[in-house]
Coordinates of C-alpha atoms in Angstrom, one line a residue:
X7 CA 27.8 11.7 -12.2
X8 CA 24.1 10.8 -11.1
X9 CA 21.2 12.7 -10.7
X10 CA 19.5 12.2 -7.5
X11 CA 16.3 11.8 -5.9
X12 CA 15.3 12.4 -2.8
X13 CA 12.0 10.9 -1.1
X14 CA 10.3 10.4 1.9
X15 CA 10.4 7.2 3.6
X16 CA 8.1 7.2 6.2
X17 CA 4.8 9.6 5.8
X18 CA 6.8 12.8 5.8
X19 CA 8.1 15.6 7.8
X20 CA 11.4 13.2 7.6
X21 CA 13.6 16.3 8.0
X22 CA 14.3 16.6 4.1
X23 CA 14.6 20.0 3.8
X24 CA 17.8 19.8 5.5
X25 CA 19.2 17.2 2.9
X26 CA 17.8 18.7 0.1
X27 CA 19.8 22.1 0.6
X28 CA 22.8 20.1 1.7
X29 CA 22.6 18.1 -1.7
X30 CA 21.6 21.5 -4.0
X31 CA 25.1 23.3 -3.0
X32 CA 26.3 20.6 -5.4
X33 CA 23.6 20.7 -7.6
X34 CA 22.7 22.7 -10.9
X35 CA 18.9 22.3 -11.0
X36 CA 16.8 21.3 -8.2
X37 CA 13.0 20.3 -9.7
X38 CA 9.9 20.0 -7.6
X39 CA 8.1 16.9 -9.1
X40 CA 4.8 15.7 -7.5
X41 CA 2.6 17.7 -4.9
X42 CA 1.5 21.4 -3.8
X43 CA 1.8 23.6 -1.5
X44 CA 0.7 21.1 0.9
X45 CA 4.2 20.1 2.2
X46 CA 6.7 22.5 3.5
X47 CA 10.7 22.2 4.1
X48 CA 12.3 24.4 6.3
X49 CA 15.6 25.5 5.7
X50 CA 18.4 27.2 8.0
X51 CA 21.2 28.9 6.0
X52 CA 23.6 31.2 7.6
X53 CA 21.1 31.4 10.5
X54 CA 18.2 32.8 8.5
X55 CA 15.1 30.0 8.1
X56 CA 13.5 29.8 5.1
X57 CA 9.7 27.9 4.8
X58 CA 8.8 27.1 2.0
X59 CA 5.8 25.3 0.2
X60 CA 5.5 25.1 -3.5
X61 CA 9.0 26.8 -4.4
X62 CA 12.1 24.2 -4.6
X63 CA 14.7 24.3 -2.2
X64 CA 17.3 25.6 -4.5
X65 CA 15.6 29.2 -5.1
X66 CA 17.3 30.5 -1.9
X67 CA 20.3 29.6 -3.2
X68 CA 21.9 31.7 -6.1
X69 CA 22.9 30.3 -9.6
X70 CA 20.5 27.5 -9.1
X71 CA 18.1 26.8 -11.5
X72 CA 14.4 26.3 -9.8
X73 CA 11.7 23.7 -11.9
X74 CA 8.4 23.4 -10.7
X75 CA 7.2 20.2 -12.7
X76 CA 4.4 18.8 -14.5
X77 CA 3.5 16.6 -11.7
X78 CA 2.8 19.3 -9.3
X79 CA -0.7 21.0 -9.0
X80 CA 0.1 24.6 -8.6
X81 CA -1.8 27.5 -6.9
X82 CA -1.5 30.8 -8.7
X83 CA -2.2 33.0 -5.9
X84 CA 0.0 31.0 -3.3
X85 CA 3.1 31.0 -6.1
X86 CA 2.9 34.5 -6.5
X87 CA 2.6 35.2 -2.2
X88 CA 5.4 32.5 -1.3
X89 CA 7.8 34.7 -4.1
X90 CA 7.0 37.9 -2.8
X91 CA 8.3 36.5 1.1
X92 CA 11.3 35.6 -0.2
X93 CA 11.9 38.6 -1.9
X94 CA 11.1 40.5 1.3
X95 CA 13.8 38.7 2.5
X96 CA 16.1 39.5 0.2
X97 CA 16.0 36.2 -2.0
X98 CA 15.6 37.2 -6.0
X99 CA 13.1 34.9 -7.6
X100 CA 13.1 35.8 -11.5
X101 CA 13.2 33.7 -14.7
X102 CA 16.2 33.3 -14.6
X103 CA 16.4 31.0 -10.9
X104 CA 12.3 29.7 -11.8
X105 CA 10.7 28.1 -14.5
X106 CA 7.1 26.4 -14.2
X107 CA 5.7 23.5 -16.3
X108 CA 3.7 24.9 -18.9
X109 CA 1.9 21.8 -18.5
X110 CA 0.8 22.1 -15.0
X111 CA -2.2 22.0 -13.6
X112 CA -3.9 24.7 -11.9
X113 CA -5.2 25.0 -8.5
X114 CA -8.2 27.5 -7.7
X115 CA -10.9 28.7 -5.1
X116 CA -12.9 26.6 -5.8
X117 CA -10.5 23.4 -5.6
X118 CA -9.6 25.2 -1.7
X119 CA -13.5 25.6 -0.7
X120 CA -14.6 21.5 -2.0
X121 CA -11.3 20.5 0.1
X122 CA -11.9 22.5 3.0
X123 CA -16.1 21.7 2.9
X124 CA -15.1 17.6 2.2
X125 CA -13.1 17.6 5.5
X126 CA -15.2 19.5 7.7
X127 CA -18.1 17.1 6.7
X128 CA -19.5 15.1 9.5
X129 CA -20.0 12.0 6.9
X130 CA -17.6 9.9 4.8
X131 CA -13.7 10.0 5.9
X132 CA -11.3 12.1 6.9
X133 CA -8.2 11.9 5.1
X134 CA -6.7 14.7 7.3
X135 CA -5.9 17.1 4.6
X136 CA -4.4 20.5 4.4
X137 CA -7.6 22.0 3.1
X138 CA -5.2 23.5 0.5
X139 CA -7.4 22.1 -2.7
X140 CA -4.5 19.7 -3.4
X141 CA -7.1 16.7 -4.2
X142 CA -9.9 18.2 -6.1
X143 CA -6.9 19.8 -7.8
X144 CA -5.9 16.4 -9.3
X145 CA -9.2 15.1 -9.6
X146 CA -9.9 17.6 -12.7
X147 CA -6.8 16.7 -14.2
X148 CA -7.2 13.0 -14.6
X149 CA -10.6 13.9 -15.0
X150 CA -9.3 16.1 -18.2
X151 CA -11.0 19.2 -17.0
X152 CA -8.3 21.1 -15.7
X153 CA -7.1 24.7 -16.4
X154 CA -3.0 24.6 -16.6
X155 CA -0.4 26.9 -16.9
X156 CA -0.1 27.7 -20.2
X157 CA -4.2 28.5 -20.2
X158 CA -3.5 31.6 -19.3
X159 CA -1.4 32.7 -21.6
X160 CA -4.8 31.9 -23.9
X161 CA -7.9 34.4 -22.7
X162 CA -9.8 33.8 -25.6
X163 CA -9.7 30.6 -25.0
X164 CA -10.2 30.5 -21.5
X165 CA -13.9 30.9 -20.8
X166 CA -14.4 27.8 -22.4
X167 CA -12.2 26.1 -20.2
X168 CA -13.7 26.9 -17.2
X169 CA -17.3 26.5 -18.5
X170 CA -16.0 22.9 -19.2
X171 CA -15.0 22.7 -15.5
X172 CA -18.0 24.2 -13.9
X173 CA -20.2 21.7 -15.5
X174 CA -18.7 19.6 -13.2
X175 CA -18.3 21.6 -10.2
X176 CA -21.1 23.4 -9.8
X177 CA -23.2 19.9 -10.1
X178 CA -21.3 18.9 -7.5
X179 CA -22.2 21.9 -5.2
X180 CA -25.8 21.5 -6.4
X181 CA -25.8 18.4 -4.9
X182 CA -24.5 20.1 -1.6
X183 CA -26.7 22.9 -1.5
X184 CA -24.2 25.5 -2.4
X185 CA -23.9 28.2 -4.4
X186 CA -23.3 27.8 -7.9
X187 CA -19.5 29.6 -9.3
X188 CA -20.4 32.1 -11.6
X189 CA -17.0 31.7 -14.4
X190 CA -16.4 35.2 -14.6
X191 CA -15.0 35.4 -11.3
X192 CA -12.9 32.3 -11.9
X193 CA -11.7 33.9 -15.3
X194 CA -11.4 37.6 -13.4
X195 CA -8.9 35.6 -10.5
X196 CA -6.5 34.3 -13.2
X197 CA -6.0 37.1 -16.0
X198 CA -4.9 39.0 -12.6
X199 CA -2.5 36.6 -11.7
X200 CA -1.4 35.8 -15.3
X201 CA 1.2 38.4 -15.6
X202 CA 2.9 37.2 -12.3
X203 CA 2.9 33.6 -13.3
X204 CA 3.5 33.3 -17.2
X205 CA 7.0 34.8 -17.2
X206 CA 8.3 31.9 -15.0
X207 CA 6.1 29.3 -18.1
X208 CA 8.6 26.9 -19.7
X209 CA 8.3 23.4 -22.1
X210 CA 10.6 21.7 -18.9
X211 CA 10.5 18.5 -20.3
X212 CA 12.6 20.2 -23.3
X213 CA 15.3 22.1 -20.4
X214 CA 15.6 19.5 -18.5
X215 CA 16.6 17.1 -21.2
X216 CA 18.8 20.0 -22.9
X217 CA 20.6 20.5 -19.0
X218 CA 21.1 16.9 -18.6
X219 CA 22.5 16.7 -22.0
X220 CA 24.9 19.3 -21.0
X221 CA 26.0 17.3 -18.2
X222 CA 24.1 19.6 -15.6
X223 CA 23.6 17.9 -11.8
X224 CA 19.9 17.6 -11.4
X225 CA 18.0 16.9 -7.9
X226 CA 15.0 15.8 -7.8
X227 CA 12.9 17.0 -4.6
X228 CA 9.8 15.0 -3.4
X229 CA 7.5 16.2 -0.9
X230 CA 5.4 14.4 1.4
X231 CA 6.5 10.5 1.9
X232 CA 6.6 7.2 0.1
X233 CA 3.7 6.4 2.7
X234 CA 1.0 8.8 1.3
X235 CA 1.6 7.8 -2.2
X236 CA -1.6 7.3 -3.9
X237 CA -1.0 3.2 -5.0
X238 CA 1.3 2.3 -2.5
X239 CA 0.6 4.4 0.9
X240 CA -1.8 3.5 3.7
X241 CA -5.1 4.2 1.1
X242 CA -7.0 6.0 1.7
X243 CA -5.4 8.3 3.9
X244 CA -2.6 9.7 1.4
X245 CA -2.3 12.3 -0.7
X246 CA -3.5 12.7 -4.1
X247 CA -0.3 12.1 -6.2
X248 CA 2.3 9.2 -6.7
X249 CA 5.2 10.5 -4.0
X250 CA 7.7 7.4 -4.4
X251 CA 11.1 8.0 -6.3
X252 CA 9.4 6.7 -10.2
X253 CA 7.1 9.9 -10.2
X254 CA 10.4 12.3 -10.1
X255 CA 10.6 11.1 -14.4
X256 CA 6.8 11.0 -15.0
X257 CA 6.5 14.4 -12.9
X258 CA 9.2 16.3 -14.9
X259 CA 9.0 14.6 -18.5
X260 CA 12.5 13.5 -18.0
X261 CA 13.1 9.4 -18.9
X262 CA 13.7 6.9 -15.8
X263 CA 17.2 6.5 -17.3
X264 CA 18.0 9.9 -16.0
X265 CA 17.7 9.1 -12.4
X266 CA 20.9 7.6 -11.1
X267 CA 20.3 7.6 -7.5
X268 CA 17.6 7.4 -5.2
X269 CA 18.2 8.7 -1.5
X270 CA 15.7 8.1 1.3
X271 CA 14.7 10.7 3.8
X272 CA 14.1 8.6 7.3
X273 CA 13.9 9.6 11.3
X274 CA 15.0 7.4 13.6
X275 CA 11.6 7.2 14.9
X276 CA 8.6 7.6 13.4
X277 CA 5.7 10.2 13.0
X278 CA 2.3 11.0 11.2
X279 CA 0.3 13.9 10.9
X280 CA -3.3 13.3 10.1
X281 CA -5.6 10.4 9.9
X282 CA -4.8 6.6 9.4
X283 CA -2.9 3.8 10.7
X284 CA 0.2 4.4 12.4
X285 CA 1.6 0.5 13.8
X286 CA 4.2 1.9 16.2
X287 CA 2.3 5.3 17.7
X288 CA 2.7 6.0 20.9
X289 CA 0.0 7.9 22.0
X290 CA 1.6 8.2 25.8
X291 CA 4.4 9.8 28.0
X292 CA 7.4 8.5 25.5
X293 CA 5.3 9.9 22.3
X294 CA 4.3 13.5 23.7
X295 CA 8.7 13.5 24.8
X296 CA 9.5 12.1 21.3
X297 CA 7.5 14.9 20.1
X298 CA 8.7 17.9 22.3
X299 CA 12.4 16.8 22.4
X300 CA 11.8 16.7 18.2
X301 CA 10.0 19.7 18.0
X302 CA 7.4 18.0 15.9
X303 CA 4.5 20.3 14.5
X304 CA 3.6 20.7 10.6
X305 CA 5.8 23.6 8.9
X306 CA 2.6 24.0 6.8
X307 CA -0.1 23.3 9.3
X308 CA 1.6 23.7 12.8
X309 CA -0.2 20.6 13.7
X310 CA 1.2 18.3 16.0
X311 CA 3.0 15.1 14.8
X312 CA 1.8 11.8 16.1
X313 CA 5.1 10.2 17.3
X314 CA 6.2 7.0 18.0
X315 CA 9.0 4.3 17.4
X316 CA 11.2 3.5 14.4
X317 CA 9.3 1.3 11.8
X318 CA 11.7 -1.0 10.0
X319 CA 8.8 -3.1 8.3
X320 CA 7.4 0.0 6.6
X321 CA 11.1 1.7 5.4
X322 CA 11.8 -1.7 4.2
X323 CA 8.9 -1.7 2.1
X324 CA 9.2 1.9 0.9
X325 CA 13.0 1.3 0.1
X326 CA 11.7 -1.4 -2.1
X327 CA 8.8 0.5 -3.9
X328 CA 11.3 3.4 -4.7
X329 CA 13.7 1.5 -5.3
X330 CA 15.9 3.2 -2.6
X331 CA 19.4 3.1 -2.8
X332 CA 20.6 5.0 0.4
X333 CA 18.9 6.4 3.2
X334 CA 19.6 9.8 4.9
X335 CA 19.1 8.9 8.9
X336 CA 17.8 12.3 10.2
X337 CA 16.9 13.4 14.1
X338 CA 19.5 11.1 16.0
X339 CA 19.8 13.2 18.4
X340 CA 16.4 13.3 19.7
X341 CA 16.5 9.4 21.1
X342 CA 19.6 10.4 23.1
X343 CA 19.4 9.4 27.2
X344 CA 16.8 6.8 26.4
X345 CA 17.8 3.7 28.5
X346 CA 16.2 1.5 25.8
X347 CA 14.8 1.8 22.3
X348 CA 12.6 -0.3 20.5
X349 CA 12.1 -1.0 16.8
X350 CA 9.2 -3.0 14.8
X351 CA 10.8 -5.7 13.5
X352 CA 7.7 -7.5 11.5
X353 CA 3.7 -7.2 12.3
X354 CA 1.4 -9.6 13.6
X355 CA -2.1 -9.7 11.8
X356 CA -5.0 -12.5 13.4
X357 CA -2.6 -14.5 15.1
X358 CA 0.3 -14.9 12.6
X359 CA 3.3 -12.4 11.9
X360 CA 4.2 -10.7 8.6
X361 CA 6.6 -8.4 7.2
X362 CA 4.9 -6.3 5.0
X363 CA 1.9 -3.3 5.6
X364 CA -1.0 -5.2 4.0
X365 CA -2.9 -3.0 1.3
X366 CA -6.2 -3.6 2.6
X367 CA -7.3 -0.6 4.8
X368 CA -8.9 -2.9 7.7
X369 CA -6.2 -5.2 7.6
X370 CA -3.8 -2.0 8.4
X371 CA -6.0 -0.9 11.7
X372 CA -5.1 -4.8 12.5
X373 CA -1.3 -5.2 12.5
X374 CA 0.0 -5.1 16.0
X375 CA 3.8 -3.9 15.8
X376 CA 6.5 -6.7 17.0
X377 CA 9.2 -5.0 18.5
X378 CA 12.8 -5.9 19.6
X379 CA 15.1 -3.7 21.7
X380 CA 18.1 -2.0 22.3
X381 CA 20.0 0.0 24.8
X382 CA 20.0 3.2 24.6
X383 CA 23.1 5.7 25.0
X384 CA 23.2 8.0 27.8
X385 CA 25.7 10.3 26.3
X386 CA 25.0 12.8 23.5
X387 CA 25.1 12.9 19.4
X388 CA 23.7 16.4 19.0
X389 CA 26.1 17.9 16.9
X390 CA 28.2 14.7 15.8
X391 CA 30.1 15.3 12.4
X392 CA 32.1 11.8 12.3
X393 CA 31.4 8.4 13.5
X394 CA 34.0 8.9 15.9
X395 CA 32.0 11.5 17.9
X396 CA 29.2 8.8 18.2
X397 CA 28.5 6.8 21.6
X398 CA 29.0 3.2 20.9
X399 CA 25.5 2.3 21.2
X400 CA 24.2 4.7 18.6
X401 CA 26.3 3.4 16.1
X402 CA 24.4 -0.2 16.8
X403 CA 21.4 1.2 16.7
X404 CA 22.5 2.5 13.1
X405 CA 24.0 -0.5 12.1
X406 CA 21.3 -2.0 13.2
X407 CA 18.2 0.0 11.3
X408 CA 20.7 -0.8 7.9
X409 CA 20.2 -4.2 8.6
X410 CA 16.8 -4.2 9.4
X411 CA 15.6 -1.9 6.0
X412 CA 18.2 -3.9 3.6
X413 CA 19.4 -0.3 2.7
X414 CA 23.2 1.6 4.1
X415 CA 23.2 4.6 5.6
X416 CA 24.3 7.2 3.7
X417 CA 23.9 10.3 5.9
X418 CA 23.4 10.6 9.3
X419 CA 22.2 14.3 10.7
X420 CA 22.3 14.9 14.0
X421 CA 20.8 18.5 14.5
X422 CA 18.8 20.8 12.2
X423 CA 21.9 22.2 11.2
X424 CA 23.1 21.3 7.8
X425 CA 26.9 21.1 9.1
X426 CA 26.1 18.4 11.4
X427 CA 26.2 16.0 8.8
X428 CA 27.5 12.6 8.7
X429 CA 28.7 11.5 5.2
X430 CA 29.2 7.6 4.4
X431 CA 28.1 8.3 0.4
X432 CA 27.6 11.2 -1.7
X433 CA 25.1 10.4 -3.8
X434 CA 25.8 12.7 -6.4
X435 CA 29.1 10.5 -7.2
X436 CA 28.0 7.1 -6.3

């Protein structure tokens, strides 16, 4: 019986909401282990959608146990909003179905108001952000100025940790001719929100290892994608935590020997949202179709996605860095009727071809994507539940992207809804 993980193998919005409810049905605890309430999943259950940010996937499911890891950075306020939506539609969220890392960082105001000023700035570089204070968030913790969750279960203690942090931060907004933060009001925002939050406070790295002891399924749920990990995504425009399959241990306090499987979360095409490179975009008539046909705007932003075609060069790398051992193919469907398809097979960089994304951020705007082609299918997959109901020519195209990545196929989705699901391997008893 393994415990899975599930990451993003492209720069997210890979459909994994989908596969994580799919996978928690089976599951016993479903943790959140890296990330905010930058990334949402959208799920469809019984016809009712379900958006959510911060919370795991499994708290709209009942007799699921809910962990919000170390690893995240978590915002108070947000927490206690996104709970109260789902109770107003009719989802309990109580101890019993949520625990929080007691451990976990917090994110505040002023965290929201340095993102939000940073990326309006005419100077320096837009990363593309959510403006949600997710980076200056983690910038205090490995700076070792953070307030975290169990802080607030100590107020006489507390002034003194946010005196330590406004040293920082208000020298910071000296420097941009901003108003100092006086600390009461920081201390005033979290005893208000202490009472909401600390019931759900737990030593996770102790439950989890008491669960998996107990031989409890655990799913691990990554957000964003392996591309907009902070060492091994297109730096600098990532996110501000490690988002490839090894964080799921770090991010929980559960060993690496816990993990038993690692599933990958790809399209069959490719899409970005924000700044930085992007090899195979299509910024033209078969991108904006790509992007209508898959409905592609941010659950949490409602941006548009930048669309283009499939990247093996970059899921082979990602399957290697999270040390992938299936991949979930998501969004079939939305390449049917095309009379060909193409696929980047390897880059080309001053003159000579590679097959890897360099690290180096120039040499990233440089790569010129090499693509090879196939025929499309003219007949649909929307809906397909076996690889009978396939058209012959999406099965190659399959076959194909397994071949290319050095990875199987171990679901294939064909429409947003979780029935039409393909399974070649259930990872939970692989």
């Amino acid at each position: 019986m393994a415990n899975v993980v599930v990451v993003g193998s492209q720069w997210g919005d890979e459909g994994k909401g989908k596969i994580v409810d799919w996978l928690s049905e089976q599951a016993d605890i479903v943790v959140r282990f890296q990330g905010g309430h930058n990334a949402g999943h959208t799920l469809v259950i019984d016809g009712k959608t379900y958006k959510l940010s911060l919370l795991p996937s499994g708290v709209v499911r009942p007799n699921k146990l809910s962990v919000i890891g170390n690893g995240v950075v978590v915002d108070p306020r947000a927490l206690v909003d996104e709970i109260d939506r789902l109770t107003a539609m009719g989802v309990a969220v109580t101890p019993d179905n949520l625990r929080i890392a007691e451990n976990a960082s917090l994110i505040l105001s002023l965290h929201r108001d340095l993102d939000a000023i940073r990326e309006s700035s005419t100077t320096g570089t837009r990363i593309g952000t959510t403006k949600r204070g997710i980076g200056p968030a983690y910038e205090d913790k490995v700076g070792r100025r953070a307030i975290r969750v169990m802080d607030l279960a100590d107020t006489d203690g507390l002034m003194l940790k946010i005196d330590r942090l406004l040293a920082h931060h208000n020298a910071l907004r000296r420097g941009l001719d901003l108003k100092e933060i006086d600390g009461k009001d920081i201390y005033n925002e979290l005893v208000e929100l202490a009472p909401r939050v600390l019931p759900y406070m737990d030593t996770i790295w102790s439950l989890l290892d008491e669960k998996r002891r107990e031989g409890k399924r655990i799913l691990f749920e990554g957000a964003q994608g392996a591309l907009l990990d902070v060492d091994h995504g297109t730096y600098p425009f990532v996110t501000s935590s490690n988002t490839v399959a090894a964080q799921a241990a770090t991010g929980s306090g559960l060993g690496p020997g816990a993990i038993g499987y690692v599933l990958g979360i790809c399209k069959a095409y490719t899409t970005r949202v924000g700044e930085g490179p992007f090899p195979t975009e299509q910024d033209n008539d078969i991108g904006k179709l790509i992007g209508e046909r898959g409905h592609e705007f941010g659950t949490v932003t409602g941006r548009p996605r930048r669309c283009g075609w499939f990247d093996a060069v970059l899921v082979r790398q990602t399957v290697r860095t999270s040390g992938i051992n299936g991949i979930a193919l998501t969004k079939l469907d939305i390449l049917d009727g095309f009379k060909e398809i193409k696929v980047c097979v390897r880059y080309r960089l001053d003159g000579r071809e590679i097959d890897y994304l360099p690290a180096s951020e120039r040499a990233q705007a440089r790569v010129e994507p090499v693509y090879e082609t196939v025929e499309g299918w003219p007949d649909g997959t929307a809906g397909a539940r076996s690889w009978a109901d396939l058209p012959a020519q999406a099965i190659k195209y399959v076959r194909w992207i397994e071949e290319l990545i050095g990875c199987p196929v171990a679901l294939l989705s064909t429409s947003p809804k979780r029935e039409d699901t393909i399974l070649v391997q259930n990872p939970f008893e692989a």
